[in-house]
Amino acid sequence: MAIKKIRLENFTVFDELEMDFEAGVNVFVGENGMGKTHIMKLLYSACQASKHDVSFSQKLVRVFQPDHSGIQRLVKRKNSGGTASVQVISDTSYISLSFTTKTKKWEAIVKNEESWEKQNKEIESVFIPAKEILSNAYNLREAAARGNVEFDDTYLDIIASARVDISAGKDTEYRKKYLDKLQKINEGKVRVDEDRFYLKPGNQAKIEFNLVAEGIRKIALLWQLIKNGTLEKGSILFWDEPEANINPIHIPVIAEMLLMLQKDGVQVFVSTHDYFLSKYIEVKKKSDNVVAFYSFYKEREKVLVEKSEKFSHLSNNAILSTFRQLYRDEVEVVLK
């Protein structure tokens, strides 16, 4: 399965939007508040709804966490009284959802859910949030279920994915090529002990995740997801701000990993504010890589999206504009 298209009306910050996606790496850039993460969360919710025990509308509520579990709060605020509609299209099927400001809880109208489940039942999807969470994983799901803490499902789901038992035995060649690269950054392997996560450097004693730098924890999470088989051919990866708290020296490796995953059949969605990650993906892209960049921007109070095969060819590019302005400011200072 690959996600091919999305259509929205009156959903969160969007009046109307239609986006076509590539089966490879899809990179979202733009200023804060443009809805980049909203699109990824929506797509992730649709992917999760391919499971027979997951409702699209309820998953959407659990991922976005509107007050009182009210999906009606996801209707675009300036269009109060209107109807919000969503359609997600894969290469095999589609699923759609609609609701109004009067819809109760998650009781939206969902269409074609049964066919969506049947056609995409084998899909594996994972969402890596911007903030690292494994260091706080112990009893988090239990605490959230009791209402003691509030975390949306992207955090709870990633903990569940990372907890998957790692089978003993030799790693496949597919996994090994990733693990060797990532392990050099981690300087160790991930261990799960009584639902707590640790990093074990070589023959040394294991180290609690909360004593490891957050950037290393994020790299270690990617290592774990590849090690336990979560990211295999046919899966879909959503990663919100991979660059957050990552040592800049490791950004080229992250870009290379994403392109490698795409080449091996993983569809990738990334939201970023980072010039270096975006540019490295563009620079390291090879002829057999499929990459598309999407710039989210606002025009006449409406959020629009521009698509290009090259990061540098985006007309509405807040990241590139800022770096160009920095260059002009630097030249001005030097010439004074």
CSV table of C-alpha atoms in Angstrom, one decimal:
chain,number,residue,atom,x,y,z
A,1,MET,CA,0.0,0.0,0.0
A,2,ALA,CA,1.0,3.6,-0.7
A,3,ILE,CA,-1.0,6.7,0.1
A,4,LYS,CA,-1.6,8.5,-3.2
A,5,LYS,CA,-3.9,11.5,-2.5
A,6,ILE,CA,-5.8,13.4,0.2
A,7,ARG,CA,-8.8,15.8,-0.2
A,8,LEU,CA,-9.9,18.1,2.6
A,9,GLU,CA,-12.6,20.7,3.2
A,10,ASN,CA,-13.0,22.8,6.4
A,11,PHE,CA,-10.6,20.6,8.3
A,12,THR,CA,-8.5,22.3,11.1
A,13,VAL,CA,-6.6,25.1,9.4
A,14,PHE,CA,-7.6,24.2,5.8
A,15,ASP,CA,-10.5,25.6,3.8
A,16,GLU,CA,-10.0,23.3,0.9
A,17,LEU,CA,-7.0,21.2,-0.1
A,18,GLU,CA,-6.0,18.4,-2.5
A,19,MET,CA,-2.5,16.8,-2.4
A,20,ASP,CA,-1.0,14.1,-4.5
A,21,PHE,CA,1.8,12.1,-2.8
A,22,GLU,CA,4.7,10.0,-4.0
A,23,ALA,CA,5.4,6.4,-3.1
A,24,GLY,CA,8.9,7.6,-1.9
A,25,VAL,CA,9.9,10.3,0.5
A,26,ASN,CA,7.5,13.2,1.0
A,27,VAL,CA,9.0,16.2,2.7
A,28,PHE,CA,6.7,18.9,4.3
A,29,VAL,CA,8.2,22.3,4.9
A,30,GLY,CA,6.6,25.6,6.0
A,31,GLU,CA,6.1,28.0,8.9
A,32,ASN,CA,4.4,26.9,12.1
A,33,GLY,CA,0.6,26.7,12.1
A,34,MET,CA,0.4,25.7,8.4
A,35,GLY,CA,-1.0,22.2,9.2
A,36,LYS,CA,2.0,20.1,8.2
A,37,THR,CA,1.7,17.8,11.3
A,38,HIS,CA,-2.1,17.8,10.9
A,39,ILE,CA,-1.8,16.2,7.5
A,40,MET,CA,0.6,13.6,8.8
A,41,LYS,CA,-1.6,12.8,11.8
A,42,LEU,CA,-4.7,12.5,9.5
A,43,LEU,CA,-2.9,10.2,7.1
A,44,TYR,CA,-1.5,8.1,10.1
A,45,SER,CA,-5.1,7.8,11.5
A,46,ALA,CA,-6.3,6.5,8.1
A,47,CYS,CA,-3.4,4.0,8.0
A,48,GLN,CA,-4.3,2.7,11.5
A,49,ALA,CA,-7.9,2.4,10.4
A,50,SER,CA,-6.9,-0.4,8.1
A,51,LYS,CA,-6.9,-2.6,11.3
A,52,HIS,CA,-10.2,-4.4,11.9
A,53,ASP,CA,-10.4,-3.2,15.5
A,54,VAL,CA,-9.6,0.5,14.8
A,55,SER,CA,-12.2,3.1,13.8
A,56,PHE,CA,-11.1,5.9,11.6
A,57,SER,CA,-13.1,8.6,13.4
A,58,GLN,CA,-12.2,7.4,16.9
A,59,LYS,CA,-8.5,7.1,16.0
A,60,LEU,CA,-8.6,10.6,14.5
A,61,VAL,CA,-9.9,11.9,17.9
A,62,ARG,CA,-7.3,10.0,19.9
A,63,VAL,CA,-4.5,11.3,17.7
A,64,PHE,CA,-5.6,15.0,17.6
A,65,GLN,CA,-7.1,15.0,21.2
A,66,PRO,CA,-9.7,17.7,20.9
A,67,ASP,CA,-11.4,18.7,24.1
A,68,HIS,CA,-14.0,16.2,25.4
A,69,SER,CA,-13.1,13.9,22.5
A,70,GLY,CA,-15.2,16.1,20.3
A,71,ILE,CA,-14.4,15.6,16.6
A,72,GLN,CA,-16.6,18.7,15.9
A,73,ARG,CA,-13.7,20.8,17.2
A,74,LEU,CA,-11.7,19.8,14.1
A,75,VAL,CA,-14.0,21.8,11.9
A,76,LYS,CA,-12.2,24.9,10.7
A,77,ARG,CA,-13.0,27.6,13.3
A,78,LYS,CA,-13.8,30.4,10.8
A,79,ASN,CA,-16.3,28.2,9.1
A,80,SER,CA,-18.4,27.4,12.2
A,81,GLY,CA,-21.6,25.7,11.3
A,82,GLY,CA,-20.1,24.1,8.2
A,83,THR,CA,-19.2,20.5,7.4
A,84,ALA,CA,-15.7,19.1,7.4
A,85,SER,CA,-14.8,16.3,5.0
A,86,VAL,CA,-11.8,14.2,4.5
A,87,GLN,CA,-10.9,11.6,1.8
A,88,VAL,CA,-7.7,9.5,1.9
A,89,ILE,CA,-6.9,7.5,-1.2
A,90,SER,CA,-4.3,4.7,-1.5
A,91,ASP,CA,-3.2,2.8,-4.5
A,92,THR,CA,-5.9,0.1,-3.7
A,93,SER,CA,-8.8,1.8,-2.0
A,94,TYR,CA,-10.1,5.0,-0.3
A,95,ILE,CA,-11.7,6.0,3.0
A,96,SER,CA,-13.7,9.1,3.7
A,97,LEU,CA,-15.1,10.9,6.7
A,98,SER,CA,-17.4,13.9,7.3
A,99,PHE,CA,-18.7,15.7,10.4
A,100,THR,CA,-20.2,19.0,11.5
A,101,THR,CA,-19.9,21.3,14.4
A,102,LYS,CA,-22.9,19.4,15.9
A,103,THR,CA,-21.4,15.9,15.6
A,104,LYS,CA,-21.1,14.3,19.0
A,105,LYS,CA,-17.8,12.9,20.2
A,106,TRP,CA,-16.3,10.8,17.3
A,107,GLU,CA,-19.6,9.9,15.7
A,108,ALA,CA,-18.6,11.1,12.2
A,109,ILE,CA,-19.9,9.6,9.0
A,110,VAL,CA,-17.2,7.2,7.7
A,111,LYS,CA,-17.5,5.7,4.2
A,112,ASN,CA,-15.8,2.7,2.6
A,113,GLU,CA,-14.2,1.6,5.9
A,114,GLU,CA,-14.8,-2.1,5.3
A,115,SER,CA,-13.2,-2.1,1.9
A,116,TRP,CA,-10.3,0.0,3.2
A,117,GLU,CA,-9.6,-2.6,5.9
A,118,LYS,CA,-9.8,-5.5,3.4
A,119,GLN,CA,-7.5,-3.9,0.9
A,120,ASN,CA,-4.9,-2.5,3.3
A,121,LYS,CA,-5.0,-5.0,6.2
A,122,GLU,CA,-1.3,-5.9,5.9
A,123,ILE,CA,-0.1,-2.3,6.2
A,124,GLU,CA,2.3,-1.3,9.0
A,125,SER,CA,2.4,2.4,9.8
A,126,VAL,CA,4.4,4.2,12.5
A,127,PHE,CA,4.4,7.8,13.6
A,128,ILE,CA,7.5,9.2,15.3
A,129,PRO,CA,6.5,12.4,17.2
A,130,ALA,CA,8.8,15.4,17.5
A,131,LYS,CA,9.4,14.9,21.2
A,132,GLU,CA,11.2,11.7,22.3
A,133,ILE,CA,9.0,9.6,24.6
A,134,LEU,CA,10.7,6.3,25.3
A,135,SER,CA,12.5,7.6,28.3
A,136,ASN,CA,9.0,8.1,29.9
A,137,ALA,CA,7.5,4.9,28.6
A,138,TYR,CA,7.2,3.0,31.9
A,139,ASN,CA,3.5,2.6,32.8
A,140,LEU,CA,2.6,5.5,30.5
A,141,ARG,CA,-0.2,3.7,28.6
A,142,GLU,CA,-1.6,2.5,31.9
A,143,ALA,CA,-1.5,6.0,33.3
A,144,ALA,CA,-3.1,7.5,30.2
A,145,ALA,CA,-5.9,4.9,30.3
A,146,ARG,CA,-6.7,6.0,33.9
A,147,GLY,CA,-6.7,9.6,32.9
A,148,ASN,CA,-3.7,10.5,35.1
A,149,VAL,CA,-1.7,11.9,32.1
A,150,GLU,CA,-2.7,13.1,28.7
A,151,PHE,CA,-0.7,12.0,25.6
A,152,ASP,CA,-2.1,11.6,22.1
A,153,ASP,CA,-2.0,8.2,20.4
A,154,THR,CA,1.1,8.9,18.4
A,155,TYR,CA,3.1,8.8,21.6
A,156,LEU,CA,1.3,5.7,23.0
A,157,ASP,CA,1.5,3.9,19.7
A,158,ILE,CA,5.3,4.5,19.2
A,159,ILE,CA,6.0,3.1,22.6
A,160,ALA,CA,4.0,0.0,21.7
A,161,SER,CA,5.9,-0.3,18.4
A,162,ALA,CA,9.2,0.0,20.1
A,163,ARG,CA,8.3,-2.6,22.7
A,164,VAL,CA,7.8,-5.3,20.1
A,165,ASP,CA,9.9,-8.3,21.0
A,166,ILE,CA,13.2,-8.6,19.1
A,167,SER,CA,13.6,-12.1,17.8
A,168,ALA,CA,16.9,-13.8,18.6
A,169,GLY,CA,19.3,-14.7,15.8
A,170,LYS,CA,21.2,-13.1,13.0
A,171,ASP,CA,19.9,-9.9,11.5
A,172,THR,CA,18.9,-10.0,7.9
A,173,GLU,CA,21.1,-8.2,5.4
A,174,TYR,CA,18.3,-5.7,4.9
A,175,ARG,CA,18.3,-4.7,8.6
A,176,LYS,CA,22.1,-5.0,9.1
A,177,LYS,CA,22.9,-2.3,6.6
A,178,TYR,CA,20.8,0.2,8.6
A,179,LEU,CA,21.7,-1.1,12.1
A,180,ASP,CA,25.4,-0.8,11.5
A,181,LYS,CA,25.2,2.8,10.4
A,182,LEU,CA,22.8,3.8,13.3
A,183,GLN,CA,24.8,1.9,15.9
A,184,LYS,CA,27.9,4.0,15.2
A,185,ILE,CA,25.9,7.0,16.2
A,186,ASN,CA,24.2,5.4,19.2
A,187,GLU,CA,27.4,3.7,20.3
A,188,GLY,CA,25.2,0.9,21.5
A,189,LYS,CA,22.1,-1.2,21.1
A,190,VAL,CA,18.6,-0.7,22.5
A,191,ARG,CA,17.4,-3.0,25.3
A,192,VAL,CA,13.9,-3.3,26.8
A,193,ASP,CA,13.7,-4.5,30.4
A,194,GLU,CA,10.4,-4.6,32.3
A,195,ASP,CA,9.0,-2.0,29.9
A,196,ARG,CA,11.9,0.4,30.5
A,197,PHE,CA,14.2,1.3,27.7
A,198,TYR,CA,18.0,1.3,27.9
A,199,LEU,CA,21.0,1.8,25.7
A,200,LYS,CA,23.8,-0.8,26.0
A,201,PRO,CA,27.2,0.4,24.7
A,202,GLY,CA,29.2,-2.7,23.8
A,203,ASN,CA,30.2,-4.7,26.8
A,204,GLN,CA,29.4,-1.9,29.2
A,205,ALA,CA,26.5,-1.8,31.6
A,206,LYS,CA,23.2,-0.6,30.2
A,207,ILE,CA,22.3,3.1,30.6
A,208,GLU,CA,18.8,4.3,31.4
A,209,PHE,CA,17.2,6.2,28.4
A,210,ASN,CA,16.6,9.3,30.4
A,211,LEU,CA,20.4,9.5,31.1
A,212,VAL,CA,21.1,9.5,27.3
A,213,ALA,CA,21.1,12.7,25.2
A,214,GLU,CA,17.6,13.2,23.5
A,215,GLY,CA,19.1,13.3,20.1
A,216,ILE,CA,20.8,9.9,20.6
A,217,ARG,CA,17.5,8.5,22.0
A,218,LYS,CA,15.7,9.5,18.7
A,219,ILE,CA,18.4,7.7,16.6
A,220,ALA,CA,18.1,4.7,19.0
A,221,LEU,CA,14.4,4.6,18.4
A,222,LEU,CA,14.9,4.4,14.6
A,223,TRP,CA,17.4,1.6,15.3
A,224,GLN,CA,14.8,-0.2,17.4
A,225,LEU,CA,12.1,0.1,14.8
A,226,ILE,CA,14.3,-1.4,12.1
A,227,LYS,CA,15.7,-4.1,14.4
A,228,ASN,CA,12.3,-5.3,15.4
A,229,GLY,CA,11.0,-5.4,11.8
A,230,THR,CA,8.5,-2.5,12.1
A,231,LEU,CA,10.0,-0.7,9.1
A,232,GLU,CA,10.0,-3.2,6.3
A,233,LYS,CA,8.9,-3.1,2.7
A,234,GLY,CA,5.3,-1.9,2.3
A,235,SER,CA,5.3,0.0,5.6
A,236,ILE,CA,4.7,3.8,6.0
A,237,LEU,CA,6.8,6.0,8.2
A,238,PHE,CA,5.6,9.4,9.5
A,239,TRP,CA,8.3,11.4,11.3
A,240,ASP,CA,7.6,14.8,12.7
A,241,GLU,CA,10.7,17.1,12.9
A,242,PRO,CA,13.5,14.4,12.8
A,243,GLU,CA,16.1,17.1,13.3
A,244,ALA,CA,14.8,18.2,16.7
A,245,ASN,CA,17.6,17.9,19.3
A,246,ILE,CA,19.8,15.9,16.8
A,247,ASN,CA,23.5,16.8,16.6
A,248,PRO,CA,23.8,18.5,13.1
A,249,ILE,CA,26.7,16.2,12.3
A,250,HIS,CA,24.2,13.3,12.2
A,251,ILE,CA,21.7,15.1,9.8
A,252,PRO,CA,23.3,13.6,6.6
A,253,VAL,CA,22.9,10.1,8.1
A,254,ILE,CA,19.2,10.7,8.8
A,255,ALA,CA,18.7,11.9,5.2
A,256,GLU,CA,20.6,8.9,3.9
A,257,MET,CA,18.5,6.5,6.0
A,258,LEU,CA,15.2,8.0,4.7
A,259,LEU,CA,16.3,7.6,1.1
A,260,MET,CA,17.5,4.0,1.8
A,261,LEU,CA,14.1,3.2,3.4
A,262,GLN,CA,12.3,4.6,0.4
A,263,LYS,CA,14.5,2.6,-2.0
A,264,ASP,CA,13.6,-0.6,0.0
A,265,GLY,CA,9.9,0.0,-0.3
A,266,VAL,CA,9.0,2.2,2.7
A,267,GLN,CA,6.8,5.2,2.0
A,268,VAL,CA,8.1,8.2,4.1
A,269,PHE,CA,6.4,11.4,5.3
A,270,VAL,CA,8.6,14.0,7.0
A,271,SER,CA,7.7,17.4,8.5
A,272,THR,CA,10.7,19.6,9.0
A,273,HIS,CA,11.9,23.2,9.7
A,274,ASP,CA,15.5,22.3,9.0
A,275,TYR,CA,17.4,23.6,6.0
A,276,PHE,CA,20.2,21.0,6.3
A,277,LEU,CA,17.8,18.0,6.4
A,278,SER,CA,15.8,19.3,3.5
A,279,LYS,CA,18.9,20.1,1.5
A,280,TYR,CA,20.7,16.9,2.3
A,281,ILE,CA,17.7,14.9,1.1
A,282,GLU,CA,17.8,16.8,-2.1
A,283,VAL,CA,21.6,16.5,-2.5
A,284,LYS,CA,21.8,12.8,-1.6
A,285,LYS,CA,18.8,11.8,-3.8
A,286,LYS,CA,19.8,9.4,-6.6
A,287,SER,CA,18.2,8.5,-9.8
A,288,ASP,CA,16.4,5.5,-8.2
A,289,ASN,CA,15.0,7.6,-5.3
A,290,VAL,CA,11.5,9.1,-5.5
A,291,VAL,CA,11.3,12.4,-3.5
A,292,ALA,CA,8.9,15.3,-3.4
A,293,PHE,CA,8.9,18.5,-1.4
A,294,TYR,CA,5.7,20.3,-0.3
A,295,SER,CA,5.7,23.9,0.9
A,296,PHE,CA,2.8,24.9,3.1
A,297,TYR,CA,2.1,28.6,3.0
A,298,LYS,CA,-0.7,31.1,3.5
A,299,GLU,CA,-2.2,33.4,0.8
A,300,ARG,CA,-5.2,35.6,1.5
A,301,GLU,CA,-5.8,33.8,4.8
A,302,LYS,CA,-5.9,30.4,3.1
A,303,VAL,CA,-3.3,27.6,3.6
A,304,LEU,CA,-2.0,26.4,0.2
A,305,VAL,CA,0.6,23.8,-0.7
A,306,GLU,CA,3.2,23.9,-3.5
A,307,LYS,CA,4.9,20.7,-4.7
A,308,SER,CA,8.3,20.3,-6.4
A,309,GLU,CA,10.8,17.5,-7.0
A,310,LYS,CA,13.5,19.8,-5.7
A,311,PHE,CA,13.7,21.7,-2.4
A,312,SER,CA,15.5,24.6,-4.1
A,313,HIS,CA,12.7,25.0,-6.7
A,314,LEU,CA,9.9,25.7,-4.2
A,315,SER,CA,8.7,29.3,-4.8
A,316,ASN,CA,7.2,29.7,-1.4
A,317,ASN,CA,10.0,28.4,0.8
A,318,ALA,CA,10.3,29.9,4.3
A,319,ILE,CA,13.4,27.9,5.2
A,320,LEU,CA,15.3,29.0,2.1
A,321,SER,CA,14.1,32.6,2.3
A,322,THR,CA,15.5,32.8,5.9
A,323,PHE,CA,18.9,31.4,4.9
A,324,ARG,CA,19.1,33.8,2.0
A,325,GLN,CA,18.2,36.7,4.3
A,326,LEU,CA,20.9,35.5,6.7
A,327,TYR,CA,23.4,35.6,3.9
A,328,ARG,CA,22.4,39.1,2.9
A,329,ASP,CA,22.6,40.3,6.6
A,330,GLU,CA,26.1,38.7,6.9
A,331,VAL,CA,27.3,40.4,3.7
A,332,GLU,CA,25.9,43.7,5.0
A,333,VAL,CA,27.8,43.4,8.3
A,334,VAL,CA,31.1,42.5,6.5
A,335,LEU,CA,30.8,45.5,4.1
A,336,LYS,CA,30.2,48.0,6.9
